[in-house]
mmCIF file of C-alpha atoms in Angstrom:
data_model
loop_
_atom_site.group_PDB
_atom_site.id
_atom_site.type_symbol
_atom_site.label_atom_id
_atom_site.label_comp_id
_atom_site.label_asym_id
_atom_site.label_seq_id
_atom_site.Cartn_x
_atom_site.Cartn_y
_atom_site.Cartn_z
ATOM 1 C CA MET A 1 42.694 28.412 147.646
ATOM 2 C CA LEU A 2 41.562 24.782 149.453
ATOM 3 C CA GLN A 3 43.098 24.169 153.154
ATOM 4 C CA VAL A 4 42.230 21.203 154.967
ATOM 5 C CA GLU A 5 43.427 20.498 159.160
ATOM 6 C CA ASN A 6 43.713 17.710 161.394
ATOM 7 C CA ILE A 7 40.918 15.939 159.133
ATOM 8 C CA SER A 8 40.151 12.093 161.168
ATOM 9 C CA CYS A 9 37.454 10.194 159.856
ATOM 10 C CA ARG A 10 36.206 6.740 161.299
ATOM 11 C CA PHE A 11 33.727 4.415 160.543
ATOM 12 C CA GLY A 12 33.755 2.550 163.493
ATOM 13 C CA GLY A 13 36.571 0.973 164.595
ATOM 14 C CA LEU A 14 37.935 1.307 161.252
ATOM 15 C CA VAL A 15 40.278 5.089 161.068
ATOM 16 C CA ALA A 16 39.815 5.730 157.228
ATOM 17 C CA LEU A 17 41.760 9.113 157.940
ATOM 18 C CA ASP A 18 43.800 9.672 160.643
ATOM 19 C CA ASN A 19 45.036 14.263 161.326
ATOM 20 C CA VAL A 20 45.337 14.748 157.554
ATOM 21 C CA SER A 21 46.354 18.879 156.732
ATOM 22 C CA LEU A 22 47.396 19.645 153.707
ATOM 23 C CA GLU A 23 46.359 22.894 151.191
ATOM 24 C CA VAL A 24 46.271 23.372 147.999
ATOM 25 C CA LYS A 25 47.364 27.243 146.606
ATOM 26 C CA LYS A 26 45.601 29.460 143.733
ATOM 27 C CA LYS A 27 46.719 28.477 140.745
ATOM 28 C CA GLU A 28 48.079 25.139 141.922
ATOM 29 C CA LEU A 29 48.142 21.609 140.474
ATOM 30 C CA VAL A 30 48.708 19.389 143.419
ATOM 31 C CA GLY A 31 48.801 15.255 143.209
ATOM 32 C CA LEU A 32 47.110 13.340 145.564
ATOM 33 C CA MET A 33 48.717 9.505 145.813
ATOM 34 C CA GLY A 34 49.234 5.962 148.005
ATOM 35 C CA PRO A 35 47.937 2.312 147.860
ATOM 36 C CA ASN A 36 44.311 1.127 147.835
ATOM 37 C CA GLY A 37 42.840 1.588 151.509
ATOM 38 C CA ALA A 38 44.978 4.739 151.780
ATOM 39 C CA GLY A 39 41.614 7.587 151.869
ATOM 40 C CA LYS A 40 41.994 8.860 149.143
ATOM 41 C CA THR A 41 38.570 9.187 148.208
ATOM 42 C CA THR A 42 37.427 9.525 151.596
ATOM 43 C CA LEU A 43 39.456 12.958 151.805
ATOM 44 C CA PHE A 44 37.881 14.219 147.856
ATOM 45 C CA ASN A 45 34.155 13.379 149.677
ATOM 46 C CA ILE A 46 34.195 15.237 152.805
ATOM 47 C CA ILE A 47 36.204 17.947 151.100
ATOM 48 C CA THR A 48 32.917 18.448 148.797
ATOM 49 C CA GLY A 49 30.837 17.419 151.538
ATOM 50 C CA PHE A 50 29.276 13.886 150.796
ATOM 51 C CA ILE A 51 30.713 12.495 154.253
ATOM 52 C CA SER A 52 30.976 14.272 157.306
ATOM 53 C CA PRO A 53 35.013 14.310 159.051
ATOM 54 C CA THR A 54 34.511 12.944 162.652
ATOM 55 C CA SER A 55 37.101 15.813 163.396
ATOM 56 C CA GLY A 56 39.140 18.955 161.587
ATOM 57 C CA LYS A 57 38.334 21.103 158.927
ATOM 58 C CA VAL A 58 37.875 22.321 155.348
ATOM 59 C CA TYR A 59 38.311 25.689 154.816
ATOM 60 C CA LEU A 60 37.470 27.505 150.752
ATOM 61 C CA LYS A 61 38.987 30.514 149.735
ATOM 62 C CA GLY A 62 39.363 30.609 153.733
ATOM 63 C CA GLU A 63 35.577 29.823 154.064
ATOM 64 C CA ASP A 64 34.628 27.114 156.561
ATOM 65 C CA ILE A 65 33.036 24.851 154.725
ATOM 66 C CA THR A 66 33.179 21.820 156.331
ATOM 67 C CA ASN A 67 29.352 19.302 156.852
ATOM 68 C CA LEU A 68 28.331 21.554 153.953
ATOM 69 C CA PRO A 69 26.391 19.948 151.197
ATOM 70 C CA PRO A 70 27.762 19.197 148.131
ATOM 71 C CA HIS A 71 25.632 21.785 144.998
ATOM 72 C CA LEU A 72 26.679 24.493 148.430
ATOM 73 C CA ILE A 73 29.822 23.682 147.703
ATOM 74 C CA THR A 74 29.872 23.910 144.145
ATOM 75 C CA ARG A 75 28.595 26.499 143.828
ATOM 76 C CA ARG A 76 31.121 28.210 146.022
ATOM 77 C CA GLY A 77 33.727 27.072 143.357
ATOM 78 C CA LEU A 78 34.618 23.651 143.912
ATOM 79 C CA ALA A 79 34.129 20.914 141.592
ATOM 80 C CA ARG A 80 34.983 17.489 141.114
ATOM 81 C CA THR A 81 34.712 13.940 139.835
ATOM 82 C CA PHE A 82 33.695 11.142 140.877
ATOM 83 C CA GLN A 83 35.107 6.970 140.271
ATOM 84 C CA ASN A 84 32.216 6.152 138.508
ATOM 85 C CA VAL A 85 31.149 7.372 136.186
ATOM 86 C CA ARG A 86 27.968 9.633 135.537
ATOM 87 C CA VAL A 87 26.353 10.587 131.944
ATOM 88 C CA PHE A 88 22.170 12.011 131.372
ATOM 89 C CA GLU A 89 21.656 9.478 129.257
ATOM 90 C CA HIS A 90 18.282 11.262 127.418
ATOM 91 C CA LEU A 91 20.847 13.937 126.737
ATOM 92 C CA ASN A 92 22.800 13.432 123.844
ATOM 93 C CA VAL A 93 26.935 15.063 124.746
ATOM 94 C CA LEU A 94 26.716 18.080 123.850
ATOM 95 C CA GLN A 95 23.649 18.806 126.088
ATOM 96 C CA ASN A 96 24.831 16.805 128.773
ATOM 97 C CA VAL A 97 27.691 19.785 128.954
ATOM 98 C CA GLU A 98 25.177 22.620 128.858
ATOM 99 C CA VAL A 99 23.451 21.763 132.595
ATOM 100 C CA ALA A 100 26.670 22.384 134.230
ATOM 101 C CA VAL A 101 27.158 25.929 132.589
ATOM 102 C CA PRO A 102 25.615 28.380 135.537
ATOM 103 C CA GLU A 103 24.395 30.664 133.309
ATOM 104 C CA GLY A 104 21.871 27.961 132.321
ATOM 105 C CA GLU A 105 20.120 28.168 135.431
ATOM 106 C CA ARG A 106 18.573 32.288 133.970
ATOM 107 C CA VAL A 107 17.165 30.339 130.870
ATOM 108 C CA GLY A 108 13.660 29.687 132.747
ATOM 109 C CA LEU A 109 10.735 27.610 131.470
ATOM 110 C CA LEU A 110 8.989 31.102 130.023
ATOM 111 C CA SER A 111 12.325 31.900 128.465
ATOM 112 C CA ALA A 112 12.357 28.570 126.657
ATOM 113 C CA LEU A 113 9.017 28.789 125.399
ATOM 114 C CA PHE A 114 8.611 32.432 124.782
ATOM 115 C CA PRO A 115 12.526 33.525 124.183
ATOM 116 C CA THR A 116 13.930 37.411 124.308
ATOM 117 C CA SER A 117 16.386 38.458 123.004
ATOM 118 C CA SER A 118 18.005 38.338 126.651
ATOM 119 C CA SER A 119 17.487 34.556 126.964
ATOM 120 C CA ARG A 120 18.835 33.833 123.469
ATOM 121 C CA HIS A 121 22.046 35.897 124.012
ATOM 122 C CA ILE A 122 22.184 33.409 127.015
ATOM 123 C CA LYS A 123 20.836 30.053 125.419
ATOM 124 C CA ARG A 124 23.702 31.116 122.745
ATOM 125 C CA TYR A 125 26.808 31.377 125.393
ATOM 126 C CA VAL A 126 25.883 28.395 126.919
ATOM 127 C CA LYS A 127 26.133 25.845 123.914
ATOM 128 C CA ASP A 128 29.312 28.233 122.798
ATOM 129 C CA ARG A 129 30.945 27.225 126.344
ATOM 130 C CA ALA A 130 29.949 24.048 127.036
ATOM 131 C CA TYR A 131 31.558 23.193 123.122
ATOM 132 C CA GLU A 132 34.480 24.794 124.310
ATOM 133 C CA CYS A 133 35.192 22.205 127.449
ATOM 134 C CA LEU A 134 34.413 18.819 125.273
ATOM 135 C CA LYS A 135 36.831 20.583 122.800
ATOM 136 C CA LEU A 136 39.443 21.095 125.115
ATOM 137 C CA LEU A 137 38.805 16.424 125.838
ATOM 138 C CA GLY A 138 38.801 15.669 122.339
ATOM 139 C CA LEU A 139 35.606 15.245 122.305
ATOM 140 C CA GLU A 140 34.160 17.904 120.021
ATOM 141 C CA SER A 141 33.157 15.364 116.871
ATOM 142 C CA PHE A 142 30.891 13.502 119.244
ATOM 143 C CA ALA A 143 28.989 17.069 120.016
ATOM 144 C CA LYS A 144 25.676 15.362 118.848
ATOM 145 C CA LYS A 145 25.711 11.736 119.814
ATOM 146 C CA ASP A 146 23.407 9.977 122.247
ATOM 147 C CA ALA A 147 25.983 10.395 125.774
ATOM 148 C CA THR A 148 25.048 6.926 125.999
ATOM 149 C CA SER A 149 27.479 6.205 122.685
ATOM 150 C CA LEU A 150 30.414 6.719 123.745
ATOM 151 C CA THR A 151 33.409 4.329 125.082
ATOM 152 C CA PHE A 152 33.821 4.562 128.939
ATOM 153 C CA GLY A 153 36.578 6.405 128.978
ATOM 154 C CA GLN A 154 35.006 9.309 126.867
ATOM 155 C CA GLN A 155 32.441 9.079 129.206
ATOM 156 C CA ARG A 156 34.850 9.587 131.991
ATOM 157 C CA LEU A 157 36.020 12.991 129.995
ATOM 158 C CA LEU A 158 32.325 13.982 129.475
ATOM 159 C CA GLY A 159 32.226 13.699 133.027
ATOM 160 C CA ILE A 160 35.445 16.340 133.206
ATOM 161 C CA ALA A 161 34.218 18.469 130.757
ATOM 162 C CA ARG A 162 30.680 19.351 132.101
ATOM 163 C CA ALA A 163 32.743 19.292 135.979
ATOM 164 C CA ILE A 164 34.816 21.924 133.983
ATOM 165 C CA ALA A 165 31.768 23.967 132.288
ATOM 166 C CA SER A 166 30.508 24.906 135.850
ATOM 167 C CA ASN A 167 33.789 27.617 135.892
ATOM 168 C CA PRO A 168 35.364 26.216 139.225
ATOM 169 C CA LYS A 169 38.442 28.204 140.814
ATOM 170 C CA ILE A 170 39.112 24.783 142.585
ATOM 171 C CA LEU A 171 38.880 21.009 140.268
ATOM 172 C CA LEU A 172 38.956 18.001 142.667
ATOM 173 C CA LEU A 173 39.605 14.501 139.830
ATOM 174 C CA ASP A 174 39.181 11.312 141.563
ATOM 175 C CA GLU A 175 41.241 9.170 138.941
ATOM 176 C CA PRO A 176 40.219 10.934 135.604
ATOM 177 C CA SER A 177 42.410 8.322 133.661
ATOM 178 C CA ALA A 178 41.085 4.702 134.278
ATOM 179 C CA GLY A 179 39.985 3.280 131.221
ATOM 180 C CA LEU A 180 41.159 5.664 129.340
ATOM 181 C CA ASN A 181 43.467 4.246 126.225
ATOM 182 C CA GLN A 182 46.938 6.209 125.345
ATOM 183 C CA ASN A 183 45.115 8.883 123.609
ATOM 184 C CA GLU A 184 42.601 9.457 125.580
ATOM 185 C CA THR A 185 45.676 9.826 128.274
ATOM 186 C CA PHE A 186 47.078 12.663 126.146
ATOM 187 C CA PHE A 187 43.970 14.341 125.833
ATOM 188 C CA LEU A 188 43.471 14.849 129.512
ATOM 189 C CA SER A 189 46.773 14.995 130.916
ATOM 190 C CA SER A 190 47.096 18.123 127.841
ATOM 191 C CA ALA A 191 43.415 19.762 129.840
ATOM 192 C CA ILE A 192 44.843 19.374 132.832
ATOM 193 C CA LYS A 193 47.342 21.401 132.203
ATOM 194 C CA ARG A 194 45.785 24.301 130.228
ATOM 195 C CA ILE A 195 42.996 24.783 133.012
ATOM 196 C CA CYS A 196 46.086 25.181 135.357
ATOM 197 C CA ARG A 197 47.821 27.671 133.953
ATOM 198 C CA GLU A 198 44.512 29.381 132.934
ATOM 199 C CA GLY A 199 43.821 29.848 136.302
ATOM 200 C CA THR A 200 42.071 26.655 137.619
ATOM 201 C CA SER A 201 43.376 25.163 141.123
ATOM 202 C CA ILE A 202 43.492 21.261 140.876
ATOM 203 C CA PHE A 203 43.541 18.106 143.057
ATOM 204 C CA ILE A 204 43.879 14.900 141.813
ATOM 205 C CA ILE A 205 43.685 11.619 142.717
ATOM 206 C CA GLU A 206 45.384 9.332 140.602
ATOM 207 C CA HIS A 207 47.159 5.576 139.865
ATOM 208 C CA ASP A 208 48.974 5.902 137.044
ATOM 209 C CA ILE A 209 51.930 7.436 138.579
ATOM 210 C CA ASP A 210 53.735 8.812 135.000
ATOM 211 C CA MET A 211 50.826 10.724 134.309
ATOM 212 C CA LEU A 212 50.830 12.298 138.277
ATOM 213 C CA MET A 213 54.351 12.721 137.586
ATOM 214 C CA ASP A 214 53.711 14.978 135.183
ATOM 215 C CA VAL A 215 51.724 16.927 135.729
ATOM 216 C CA ALA A 216 51.743 17.213 139.125
ATOM 217 C CA GLN A 217 53.878 20.271 140.867
ATOM 218 C CA ARG A 218 53.815 19.180 144.324
ATOM 219 C CA ILE A 219 52.646 16.008 145.443
ATOM 220 C CA ILE A 220 50.776 14.521 148.340
ATOM 221 C CA VAL A 221 51.226 10.518 149.597
ATOM 222 C CA LEU A 222 48.397 8.745 152.137
ATOM 223 C CA ASP A 223 48.802 5.678 153.505
ATOM 224 C CA ARG A 224 46.150 4.256 155.449
ATOM 225 C CA GLY A 225 44.908 7.552 156.223
ATOM 226 C CA LYS A 226 47.982 9.423 157.087
ATOM 227 C CA LYS A 227 50.468 11.647 155.254
ATOM 228 C CA ILE A 228 53.263 9.875 154.723
ATOM 229 C CA ALA A 229 54.537 12.311 152.439
ATOM 230 C CA GLU A 230 54.921 15.187 150.388
ATOM 231 C CA GLY A 231 57.059 17.538 147.942
ATOM 232 C CA THR A 232 58.247 17.957 144.116
ATOM 233 C CA PRO A 233 57.518 14.278 141.832
ATOM 234 C CA ASP A 234 61.356 14.325 142.015
ATOM 235 C CA LYS A 235 61.206 14.179 145.725
ATOM 236 C CA VAL A 236 58.596 11.950 146.588
ATOM 237 C CA ARG A 237 60.187 9.582 144.049
ATOM 238 C CA GLU A 238 63.224 8.595 146.027
ATOM 239 C CA GLU A 239 61.022 8.912 149.872
ATOM 240 C CA GLU A 240 61.503 5.305 151.159
ATOM 241 C CA LEU A 241 58.045 5.970 153.463
ATOM 242 C CA VAL A 242 56.665 6.050 149.950
ATOM 243 C CA LEU A 243 58.351 3.166 148.202
ATOM 244 C CA GLN A 244 57.747 1.387 150.931
ATOM 245 C CA ALA A 245 54.012 1.559 151.214
ATOM 246 C CA TYR A 246 53.453 1.079 146.893
ATOM 247 C CA PHE A 247 55.903 -2.341 147.329
ATOM 248 C CA GLY A 248 56.465 -3.375 150.435
ATOM 249 C CA ARG A 249 60.294 -3.402 150.554
ATOM 250 C CA ARG A 250 62.701 -1.020 149.858
ATOM 251 C CA ARG A 251 63.034 -0.091 146.275
ATOM 252 C CA ARG A 252 65.141 1.880 144.351
ATOM 253 C CA CYS A 253 62.804 4.422 142.757
ATOM 254 C CA LEU A 254 59.531 5.686 141.343
ATOM 255 C CA ALA A 255 59.453 4.929 138.020
#
């Protein structure tokens, strides 16, 4: 589904990523972890076209998408969320998700002013799809509220619902649990597992190690721009390089 081949990225004299290769398979849930400054978000930004790599290639379903603009990458089936929360302030919660449903593009201005049977059917589908995504994240009761009235954690869940609404083949989540309370984190973990079971590949950056160990089938670890470990959660817990990267000294396990 997603292949990253020998990606390096330099900002002046700073090496953000150094010859990183990885893959995410169909219906696979892969975690990406590492200390602050490891290069995780830089890697996401390269995959999604927000910055260009110094060298290396990114492939989506076998197609070279390196340096494609973000909107074209999204149209090819890759969606992402960001660390910073972004909502459309002039729209309510449901409308914030409706704008991401692909079929909504087929309802033009004339159809909105003079609705036909076909356009009404599409608008109904868009609304139903958006509500389904809200329900998956436990936000359905806020559908008619202003997006700005949500808490920070709820807005973060809203961003994930909007990403899901675009029907991605692969979803990149950048620290989705940051700012969430225990109940919201539970909904998020359950939703992530369900999304993957239903056919969407997921690549997730997460600092909540317990959550990542629970949801991920496989984990990749970066440190100082290099991939230092890869394997099942149980295997990664015991990797000495991972322990040293996180704690700077020997420890028995990540718990």
